[in-house]
Amino acid sequence: MERGRHWQQRFAVEEPEIAFRVWPEEGDPLEVEYLVAWQPPEDPFQRYPNLRVVFSIGAGVDQFDLASFPGHVRLVRMLDPGILQGMREYATLAVLALHRDLPHYMAAQREARWQALPSLPAQRRRVGIMGLGNLGAAVAETLGNLGFMVSGWSRSRREIRAVECFAGDEELGAFLANTDILVCLLPLTEATRGILCRDVFSQLSRGARLLNIGRGAHLNETDLLAALDDGQLSAAMLDVLEKEPPSDDHPFWRHPRILLTPHVAAATQVDTGCDVLLDNLRRYRAGLPMYGEVNVSAGY
Ligand code: NDP
Ligand code: OXD
């Protein structure tokens, strides 16, 4: 709401021709042409029959029912430089935490155990990033600058300096075999739901570490617990969960080798997010392509 009011004030000054209404003060639903939402209202296309563009407040669009999108309504995800910066920061924090055994040391501290583990330099740790899009490519660059050996996997072939790039289902095995710390920065689609599962874990190096910063539904939680139990994975850091927040008795809360954060890796910033929205609306009205337009049939 605070963000909505701030954006309303900026629109009043910078784009006064567009009436910016903040939910629930929607005015006449027939006048609504653009919807800016994290969670859309129920039946948005019935409610707003003159809708032309839906703007996601987040980088992801899995919260929308893409199958219900009429062909003429366009969907745009948020390409906020503030999200990008947040993701670079968080991925650095998390990969370093996994690389330097922070879950082990946090558990040891709770038990008053002074127990050092052997450490490796970043140059000998292989980080594999699933998803080499806007965020994955930036994270790959940031981690490469820290000295990690970085590889990545995407649907189509990418070329990123100093990153070994794998593409498509046929190269997933080679990508995983090359990975000690697996980072998930995929969008959630039918093809990627549940991808972090036993079969994938079993192809990583023994004792590999997992970082999920995509969506909770990428992870099969039961398979993660089994892989931690049998030592195939040694630790995990999770920013996203299938159910957020998890129930009080969820096994991840107190697991000694899981670090949790409450979906805070990267958030749309009030100022830069509004810059992006204003820019895209102007582009749309001028008949220019918008930044971050989603391919609804691909799901991202
Ligand atoms: P992009 O759309 O820019 O990139 C997605 C990447 O995933 C692309 O490289 C794409 O391949 C790849 N990909 C998609 N489907 C497949 C598949 N089936 N197999 C292999 N690769 C695939 O997304 P962003 O980088 O902007 O964002 C990624 C996700 O990060 C968001 O969807 C969201 O879920 C999550 N996120 C999480 C946040 C948090 O706070 N935890 C904050 C912001 C985002 P290709 O290059 O070939 O298209
Ligand atoms: C996003 C998020 O998709 O915050 O932007 O998860």
CSV table of C-alpha atoms and ligand atoms in Angstrom, one decimal:
chain,number,residue,atom,x,y,z
A,1,MET,CA,0.0,0.0,0.0
A,2,GLU,CA,2.8,2.4,0.9
A,3,ARG,CA,4.4,1.6,-2.4
A,4,GLY,CA,1.1,2.1,-4.2
A,5,ARG,CA,0.6,5.6,-2.7
A,6,HIS,CA,4.2,6.6,-3.5
A,7,TRP,CA,3.7,5.5,-7.1
A,8,GLN,CA,0.4,7.3,-7.3
A,9,GLN,CA,2.1,10.5,-6.2
A,10,ARG,CA,4.8,10.1,-8.8
A,11,PHE,CA,2.3,9.4,-11.6
A,12,ALA,CA,0.3,12.5,-10.6
A,13,VAL,CA,3.5,14.6,-11.2
A,14,GLU,CA,5.2,12.7,-14.0
A,15,GLU,CA,2.4,11.1,-16.0
A,16,PRO,CA,-0.8,13.0,-15.0
A,17,GLU,CA,-2.7,11.7,-18.0
A,18,ILE,CA,-2.8,8.3,-16.4
A,19,ALA,CA,-5.1,8.0,-13.4
A,20,PHE,CA,-3.3,5.8,-11.0
A,21,ARG,CA,-5.8,4.2,-8.6
A,22,VAL,CA,-4.7,2.2,-5.5
A,23,TRP,CA,-6.7,-0.8,-4.6
A,24,PRO,CA,-9.4,-1.0,-3.3
A,25,GLU,CA,-10.2,2.4,-4.7
A,26,GLU,CA,-10.4,1.1,-8.3
A,27,GLY,CA,-13.0,3.5,-9.6
A,28,ASP,CA,-15.0,2.3,-12.7
A,29,PRO,CA,-13.6,-1.2,-13.6
A,30,LEU,CA,-14.4,-0.5,-17.2
A,31,GLU,CA,-11.8,2.3,-17.2
A,32,VAL,CA,-9.0,0.0,-16.0
A,33,GLU,CA,-6.5,-0.6,-18.9
A,34,TYR,CA,-3.3,-1.5,-16.9
A,35,LEU,CA,-3.0,-3.6,-13.8
A,36,VAL,CA,0.0,-3.4,-11.6
A,37,ALA,CA,0.0,-6.3,-9.1
A,38,TRP,CA,1.9,-8.8,-7.1
A,39,GLN,CA,-1.2,-11.0,-6.5
A,40,PRO,CA,-3.9,-10.3,-9.1
A,41,PRO,CA,-7.5,-10.0,-7.9
A,42,GLU,CA,-9.8,-12.9,-8.7
A,43,ASP,CA,-10.9,-13.2,-12.4
A,44,PRO,CA,-9.0,-10.0,-13.5
A,45,PHE,CA,-10.1,-10.3,-17.1
A,46,GLN,CA,-13.8,-10.4,-16.2
A,47,ARG,CA,-13.5,-7.7,-13.6
A,48,TYR,CA,-11.6,-5.4,-16.0
A,49,PRO,CA,-12.7,-6.2,-19.5
A,50,ASN,CA,-10.7,-3.4,-21.1
A,51,LEU,CA,-7.4,-4.5,-19.6
A,52,ARG,CA,-4.5,-4.3,-22.0
A,53,VAL,CA,-1.3,-4.8,-20.0
A,54,VAL,CA,-0.6,-6.6,-16.7
A,55,PHE,CA,2.6,-5.5,-14.9
A,56,SER,CA,4.0,-7.9,-12.3
A,57,ILE,CA,5.4,-6.1,-9.3
A,58,GLY,CA,8.0,-8.9,-9.0
A,59,ALA,CA,10.5,-10.5,-11.4
A,60,GLY,CA,8.5,-13.7,-11.3
A,61,VAL,CA,5.0,-14.2,-12.9
A,62,ASP,CA,4.1,-17.7,-11.5
A,63,GLN,CA,1.5,-16.1,-9.3
A,64,PHE,CA,-0.6,-15.4,-12.4
A,65,ASP,CA,-2.8,-18.0,-14.1
A,66,LEU,CA,-1.1,-17.8,-17.5
A,67,ALA,CA,-3.6,-20.1,-19.1
A,68,SER,CA,-6.4,-17.6,-18.5
A,69,PHE,CA,-4.6,-14.7,-20.3
A,70,PRO,CA,-6.6,-13.6,-23.3
A,71,GLY,CA,-4.3,-13.3,-26.4
A,72,HIS,CA,-4.5,-9.5,-26.6
A,73,VAL,CA,-3.5,-8.9,-22.9
A,74,ARG,CA,0.3,-8.5,-22.5
A,75,LEU,CA,2.2,-9.5,-19.4
A,76,VAL,CA,5.3,-7.7,-18.2
A,77,ARG,CA,7.6,-8.8,-15.4
A,78,MET,CA,9.6,-6.3,-13.3
A,79,LEU,CA,13.2,-5.7,-14.5
A,80,ASP,CA,14.1,-3.4,-11.6
A,81,PRO,CA,17.8,-2.6,-11.2
A,82,GLY,CA,17.1,-2.7,-7.4
A,83,ILE,CA,16.1,-6.4,-7.7
A,84,LEU,CA,19.3,-7.1,-9.6
A,85,GLN,CA,21.5,-5.4,-7.0
A,86,GLY,CA,19.6,-7.2,-4.2
A,87,MET,CA,20.1,-10.6,-5.9
A,88,ARG,CA,23.8,-10.0,-6.4
A,89,GLU,CA,24.2,-9.2,-2.7
A,90,TYR,CA,22.1,-12.1,-1.5
A,91,ALA,CA,23.6,-14.7,-3.8
A,92,THR,CA,27.1,-13.5,-2.7
A,93,LEU,CA,26.1,-13.8,1.0
A,94,ALA,CA,24.5,-17.3,0.5
A,95,VAL,CA,27.2,-18.8,-1.7
A,96,LEU,CA,29.9,-17.6,0.6
A,97,ALA,CA,27.9,-19.0,3.6
A,98,LEU,CA,27.7,-22.4,1.9
A,99,HIS,CA,31.3,-22.3,0.6
A,100,ARG,CA,32.7,-21.5,4.1
A,101,ASP,CA,30.4,-24.0,6.0
A,102,LEU,CA,28.3,-21.4,7.9
A,103,PRO,CA,25.5,-23.9,8.6
A,104,HIS,CA,28.0,-26.2,10.3
A,105,TYR,CA,29.5,-23.4,12.4
A,106,MET,CA,26.0,-22.0,13.4
A,107,ALA,CA,25.0,-25.5,14.6
A,108,ALA,CA,28.3,-26.0,16.3
A,109,GLN,CA,28.0,-22.7,18.2
A,110,ARG,CA,24.5,-23.7,19.4
A,111,GLU,CA,26.1,-26.8,20.9
A,112,ALA,CA,29.2,-25.0,22.2
A,113,ARG,CA,31.4,-27.1,19.9
A,114,TRP,CA,34.7,-25.5,18.6
A,115,GLN,CA,35.2,-27.6,15.5
A,116,ALA,CA,37.0,-26.4,12.4
A,117,LEU,CA,36.4,-28.0,9.0
A,118,PRO,CA,39.0,-28.0,6.2
A,119,SER,CA,38.3,-25.1,3.8
A,120,LEU,CA,38.8,-24.7,0.0
A,121,PRO,CA,39.6,-21.5,-1.9
A,122,ALA,CA,36.9,-20.2,-4.1
A,123,GLN,CA,39.1,-21.0,-7.1
A,124,ARG,CA,38.5,-24.7,-6.4
A,125,ARG,CA,34.7,-24.5,-5.8
A,126,ARG,CA,32.4,-25.0,-8.7
A,127,VAL,CA,29.2,-23.1,-8.6
A,128,GLY,CA,26.5,-24.1,-11.0
A,129,ILE,CA,23.6,-21.7,-11.7
A,130,MET,CA,20.3,-23.0,-13.0
A,131,GLY,CA,18.8,-20.1,-15.0
A,132,LEU,CA,21.0,-17.6,-16.8
A,133,GLY,CA,18.5,-14.9,-17.4
A,134,ASN,CA,18.5,-11.3,-16.1
A,135,LEU,CA,19.3,-12.4,-12.5
A,136,GLY,CA,21.3,-15.6,-13.1
A,137,ALA,CA,23.7,-14.0,-15.5
A,138,ALA,CA,24.3,-11.1,-13.1
A,139,VAL,CA,24.9,-13.6,-10.2
A,140,ALA,CA,27.3,-15.6,-12.4
A,141,GLU,CA,29.3,-12.5,-13.1
A,142,THR,CA,29.4,-11.5,-9.4
A,143,LEU,CA,30.5,-14.9,-8.2
A,144,GLY,CA,33.1,-15.2,-11.0
A,145,ASN,CA,34.6,-11.9,-9.8
A,146,LEU,CA,34.9,-13.5,-6.3
A,147,GLY,CA,37.0,-16.3,-7.9
A,148,PHE,CA,34.6,-19.1,-8.1
A,149,MET,CA,34.5,-21.5,-11.0
A,150,VAL,CA,31.1,-20.7,-12.4
A,151,SER,CA,28.9,-22.6,-14.9
A,152,GLY,CA,25.3,-22.1,-15.8
A,153,TRP,CA,22.3,-23.9,-17.4
A,154,SER,CA,19.5,-22.4,-19.4
A,155,ARG,CA,16.9,-23.5,-22.0
A,156,SER,CA,18.6,-21.9,-24.9
A,157,ARG,CA,22.4,-21.5,-25.3
A,158,ARG,CA,23.9,-18.4,-23.6
A,159,GLU,CA,27.3,-16.9,-23.9
A,160,ILE,CA,28.7,-15.3,-20.8
A,161,ARG,CA,32.3,-14.3,-20.3
A,162,ALA,CA,34.2,-16.7,-18.0
A,163,VAL,CA,31.0,-18.9,-17.4
A,164,GLU,CA,30.8,-22.4,-18.8
A,165,CYS,CA,27.3,-22.4,-20.3
A,166,PHE,CA,25.2,-25.6,-20.7
A,167,ALA,CA,21.8,-25.7,-22.4
A,168,GLY,CA,18.7,-27.8,-22.5
A,169,ASP,CA,17.7,-31.1,-20.9
A,170,GLU,CA,20.4,-33.0,-22.9
A,171,GLU,CA,23.2,-31.0,-21.1
A,172,LEU,CA,21.7,-31.0,-17.6
A,173,GLY,CA,23.7,-34.1,-16.6
A,174,ALA,CA,27.0,-32.5,-17.7
A,175,PHE,CA,26.1,-29.3,-15.9
A,176,LEU,CA,25.3,-31.1,-12.6
A,177,ALA,CA,28.4,-33.3,-12.8
A,178,ASN,CA,30.4,-30.1,-12.8
A,179,THR,CA,28.8,-28.5,-9.7
A,180,ASP,CA,29.6,-28.3,-6.0
A,181,ILE,CA,27.2,-25.5,-5.1
A,182,LEU,CA,23.9,-25.6,-7.0
A,183,VAL,CA,22.0,-22.3,-7.2
A,184,CYS,CA,18.5,-22.2,-8.5
A,185,LEU,CA,17.4,-19.0,-10.2
A,186,LEU,CA,14.9,-20.5,-12.6
A,187,PRO,CA,11.4,-19.1,-13.1
A,188,LEU,CA,8.7,-21.5,-11.9
A,189,THR,CA,7.0,-23.1,-14.9
A,190,GLU,CA,5.5,-26.5,-15.6
A,191,ALA,CA,8.9,-27.6,-16.9
A,192,THR,CA,10.8,-26.5,-13.8
A,193,ARG,CA,8.4,-27.4,-11.0
A,194,GLY,CA,10.0,-29.9,-8.7
A,195,ILE,CA,13.3,-29.8,-10.6
A,196,LEU,CA,15.4,-29.8,-7.4
A,197,CYS,CA,14.8,-33.5,-6.6
A,198,ARG,CA,16.6,-36.7,-5.8
A,199,ASP,CA,17.6,-37.4,-9.4
A,200,VAL,CA,19.2,-34.0,-9.7
A,201,PHE,CA,20.9,-34.1,-6.3
A,202,SER,CA,22.3,-37.6,-7.1
A,203,GLN,CA,24.2,-36.1,-10.1
A,204,LEU,CA,26.0,-33.5,-8.1
A,205,SER,CA,29.4,-34.0,-6.4
A,206,ARG,CA,29.1,-35.9,-3.1
A,207,GLY,CA,28.5,-33.4,-0.2
A,208,ALA,CA,27.3,-30.7,-2.6
A,209,ARG,CA,25.4,-27.7,-1.3
A,210,LEU,CA,22.1,-26.2,-2.5
A,211,LEU,CA,20.9,-22.6,-2.7
A,212,ASN,CA,17.3,-22.0,-3.8
A,213,ILE,CA,16.4,-18.4,-4.6
A,214,GLY,CA,13.9,-19.2,-7.4
A,215,ARG,CA,10.6,-20.4,-6.0
A,216,GLY,CA,9.7,-22.9,-3.3
A,217,ALA,CA,7.9,-25.2,-5.7
A,218,HIS,CA,11.2,-25.9,-7.5
A,219,LEU,CA,12.2,-28.0,-4.5
A,220,ASN,CA,11.0,-31.4,-3.5
A,221,GLU,CA,11.3,-30.9,0.2
A,222,THR,CA,11.2,-34.6,1.1
A,223,ASP,CA,14.1,-35.3,-1.3
A,224,LEU,CA,16.1,-32.5,0.2
A,225,LEU,CA,15.8,-34.0,3.7
A,226,ALA,CA,16.7,-37.5,2.4
A,227,ALA,CA,19.8,-36.1,0.5
A,228,LEU,CA,21.0,-34.3,3.7
A,229,ASP,CA,20.4,-37.4,5.7
A,230,ASP,CA,22.4,-39.6,3.5
A,231,GLY,CA,25.2,-37.1,2.9
A,232,GLN,CA,24.7,-36.6,-0.8
A,233,LEU,CA,24.1,-32.9,0.1
A,234,SER,CA,25.9,-31.4,3.0
A,235,ALA,CA,23.9,-28.1,3.5
A,236,ALA,CA,21.2,-26.0,2.0
A,237,MET,CA,20.2,-22.4,2.1
A,238,LEU,CA,16.6,-21.6,1.1
A,239,ASP,CA,15.0,-18.2,0.6
A,240,VAL,CA,11.8,-19.5,-0.8
A,241,LEU,CA,9.5,-22.3,0.3
A,242,GLU,CA,6.4,-24.0,-1.2
A,243,LYS,CA,4.3,-22.7,1.7
A,244,GLU,CA,5.4,-19.3,3.0
A,245,PRO,CA,5.6,-19.0,5.9
A,246,PRO,CA,6.0,-22.7,6.7
A,247,SER,CA,4.0,-24.3,9.5
A,248,ASP,CA,5.5,-24.1,13.0
A,249,ASP,CA,6.4,-27.8,13.0
A,250,HIS,CA,8.1,-27.7,9.5
A,251,PRO,CA,11.3,-29.8,9.7
A,252,PHE,CA,13.4,-27.1,8.0
A,253,TRP,CA,13.0,-24.6,10.9
A,254,ARG,CA,15.4,-26.5,13.2
A,255,HIS,CA,17.4,-28.5,10.7
A,256,PRO,CA,21.1,-28.1,11.6
A,257,ARG,CA,22.2,-28.0,8.0
A,258,ILE,CA,19.5,-25.8,6.5
A,259,LEU,CA,19.6,-22.0,6.6
A,260,LEU,CA,16.3,-20.2,5.9
A,261,THR,CA,15.5,-16.6,5.0
A,262,PRO,CA,11.9,-15.4,4.5
A,263,HIS,CA,11.8,-14.6,0.8
A,264,VAL,CA,14.0,-11.6,1.1
A,265,ALA,CA,16.7,-12.2,-1.5
A,266,ALA,CA,15.7,-9.3,-3.7
A,267,ALA,CA,12.7,-7.0,-3.6
A,268,THR,CA,11.4,-4.4,-6.0
A,269,GLN,CA,12.6,-1.0,-4.8
A,270,VAL,CA,10.0,1.8,-4.6
A,271,ASP,CA,12.0,4.4,-6.6
A,272,THR,CA,13.6,2.3,-9.3
A,273,GLY,CA,10.6,0.0,-9.7
A,274,CYS,CA,8.4,3.1,-10.4
A,275,ASP,CA,11.0,4.3,-13.0
A,276,VAL,CA,10.8,1.0,-14.8
A,277,LEU,CA,6.9,1.0,-14.7
A,278,LEU,CA,6.8,4.6,-16.0
A,279,ASP,CA,9.3,3.8,-18.8
A,280,ASN,CA,7.4,0.7,-19.9
A,281,LEU,CA,4.0,2.5,-19.9
A,282,ARG,CA,5.5,5.3,-22.0
A,283,ARG,CA,7.0,2.7,-24.4
A,284,TYR,CA,3.7,0.8,-24.6
A,285,ARG,CA,1.8,4.0,-25.4
A,286,ALA,CA,4.4,5.0,-28.0
A,287,GLY,CA,4.0,1.5,-29.7
A,288,LEU,CA,7.5,0.5,-28.6
A,289,PRO,CA,8.5,-2.9,-27.1
A,290,MET,CA,8.4,-3.0,-23.3
A,291,TYR,CA,11.2,-4.3,-21.2
A,292,GLY,CA,10.5,-7.7,-19.5
A,293,GLU,CA,7.6,-8.8,-21.7
A,294,VAL,CA,6.7,-12.4,-20.8
A,295,ASN,CA,6.3,-15.1,-23.4
A,296,VAL,CA,3.0,-16.4,-21.9
A,297,SER,CA,3.1,-19.7,-23.7
A,298,ALA,CA,6.7,-20.4,-22.4
A,299,GLY,CA,5.5,-19.4,-18.9
A,300,TYR,CA,8.3,-16.8,-18.2
B,1,NDP,P1,14.6,-14.6,-16.7
B,1,NDP,O1,13.3,-14.9,-17.3
B,1,NDP,O2,15.4,-13.5,-17.1
B,1,NDP,O3,15.6,-15.9,-16.8
B,1,NDP,C1,15.1,-17.2,-16.6
B,1,NDP,C2,16.3,-18.2,-17.0
B,1,NDP,O4,15.8,-19.5,-16.7
B,1,NDP,C3,16.7,-18.1,-18.5
B,1,NDP,O5,18.1,-18.3,-18.6
B,1,NDP,C4,15.9,-19.3,-19.0
B,1,NDP,O6,16.5,-19.9,-20.2
B,1,NDP,C5,16.0,-20.3,-17.9
B,1,NDP,N1,15.0,-21.3,-18.0
B,1,NDP,C6,13.6,-21.2,-18.0
B,1,NDP,N2,13.0,-22.4,-18.2
B,1,NDP,C7,14.0,-23.3,-18.3
B,1,NDP,C8,14.0,-24.7,-18.4
B,1,NDP,N3,12.9,-25.4,-18.6
B,1,NDP,N4,15.2,-25.3,-18.5
B,1,NDP,C9,16.4,-24.6,-18.4
B,1,NDP,N5,16.5,-23.3,-18.2
B,1,NDP,C10,15.3,-22.6,-18.2
B,1,NDP,O7,14.3,-14.6,-15.1
B,1,NDP,P2,15.0,-13.7,-13.9
B,1,NDP,O8,16.5,-14.1,-14.0
B,1,NDP,O9,14.6,-12.3,-14.0
B,1,NDP,O10,14.3,-14.4,-12.6
B,1,NDP,C11,14.4,-15.7,-12.3
B,1,NDP,C12,13.5,-16.1,-11.2
B,1,NDP,O11,14.1,-15.6,-10.0
B,1,NDP,C13,12.1,-15.4,-11.2
B,1,NDP,O12,11.2,-16.0,-12.1
B,1,NDP,C14,11.7,-15.6,-9.7
B,1,NDP,O13,11.1,-16.8,-9.6
B,1,NDP,C15,13.0,-15.6,-9.0
B,1,NDP,N6,13.2,-14.4,-8.1
B,1,NDP,C16,13.3,-14.6,-6.8
B,1,NDP,C17,13.5,-13.6,-5.9
B,1,NDP,C18,13.6,-13.8,-4.5
B,1,NDP,O14,13.6,-12.8,-3.7
B,1,NDP,N7,13.9,-15.0,-4.0
B,1,NDP,C19,13.5,-12.2,-6.4
B,1,NDP,C20,13.4,-12.1,-7.8
B,1,NDP,C21,13.2,-13.2,-8.6
B,1,NDP,P3,16.6,-19.0,-21.6
B,1,NDP,O15,17.8,-18.1,-21.3
B,1,NDP,O16,17.0,-20.0,-22.6
B,1,NDP,O17,15.4,-18.3,-21.7
B,2,OXD,C1,10.2,-11.5,-7.3
B,2,OXD,C2,10.3,-11.9,-5.9
B,2,OXD,O1,9.8,-12.4,-8.2
B,2,OXD,O2,10.4,-11.0,-5.0
B,2,OXD,O3,10.4,-10.3,-7.6
B,2,OXD,O4,10.3,-13.1,-5.6
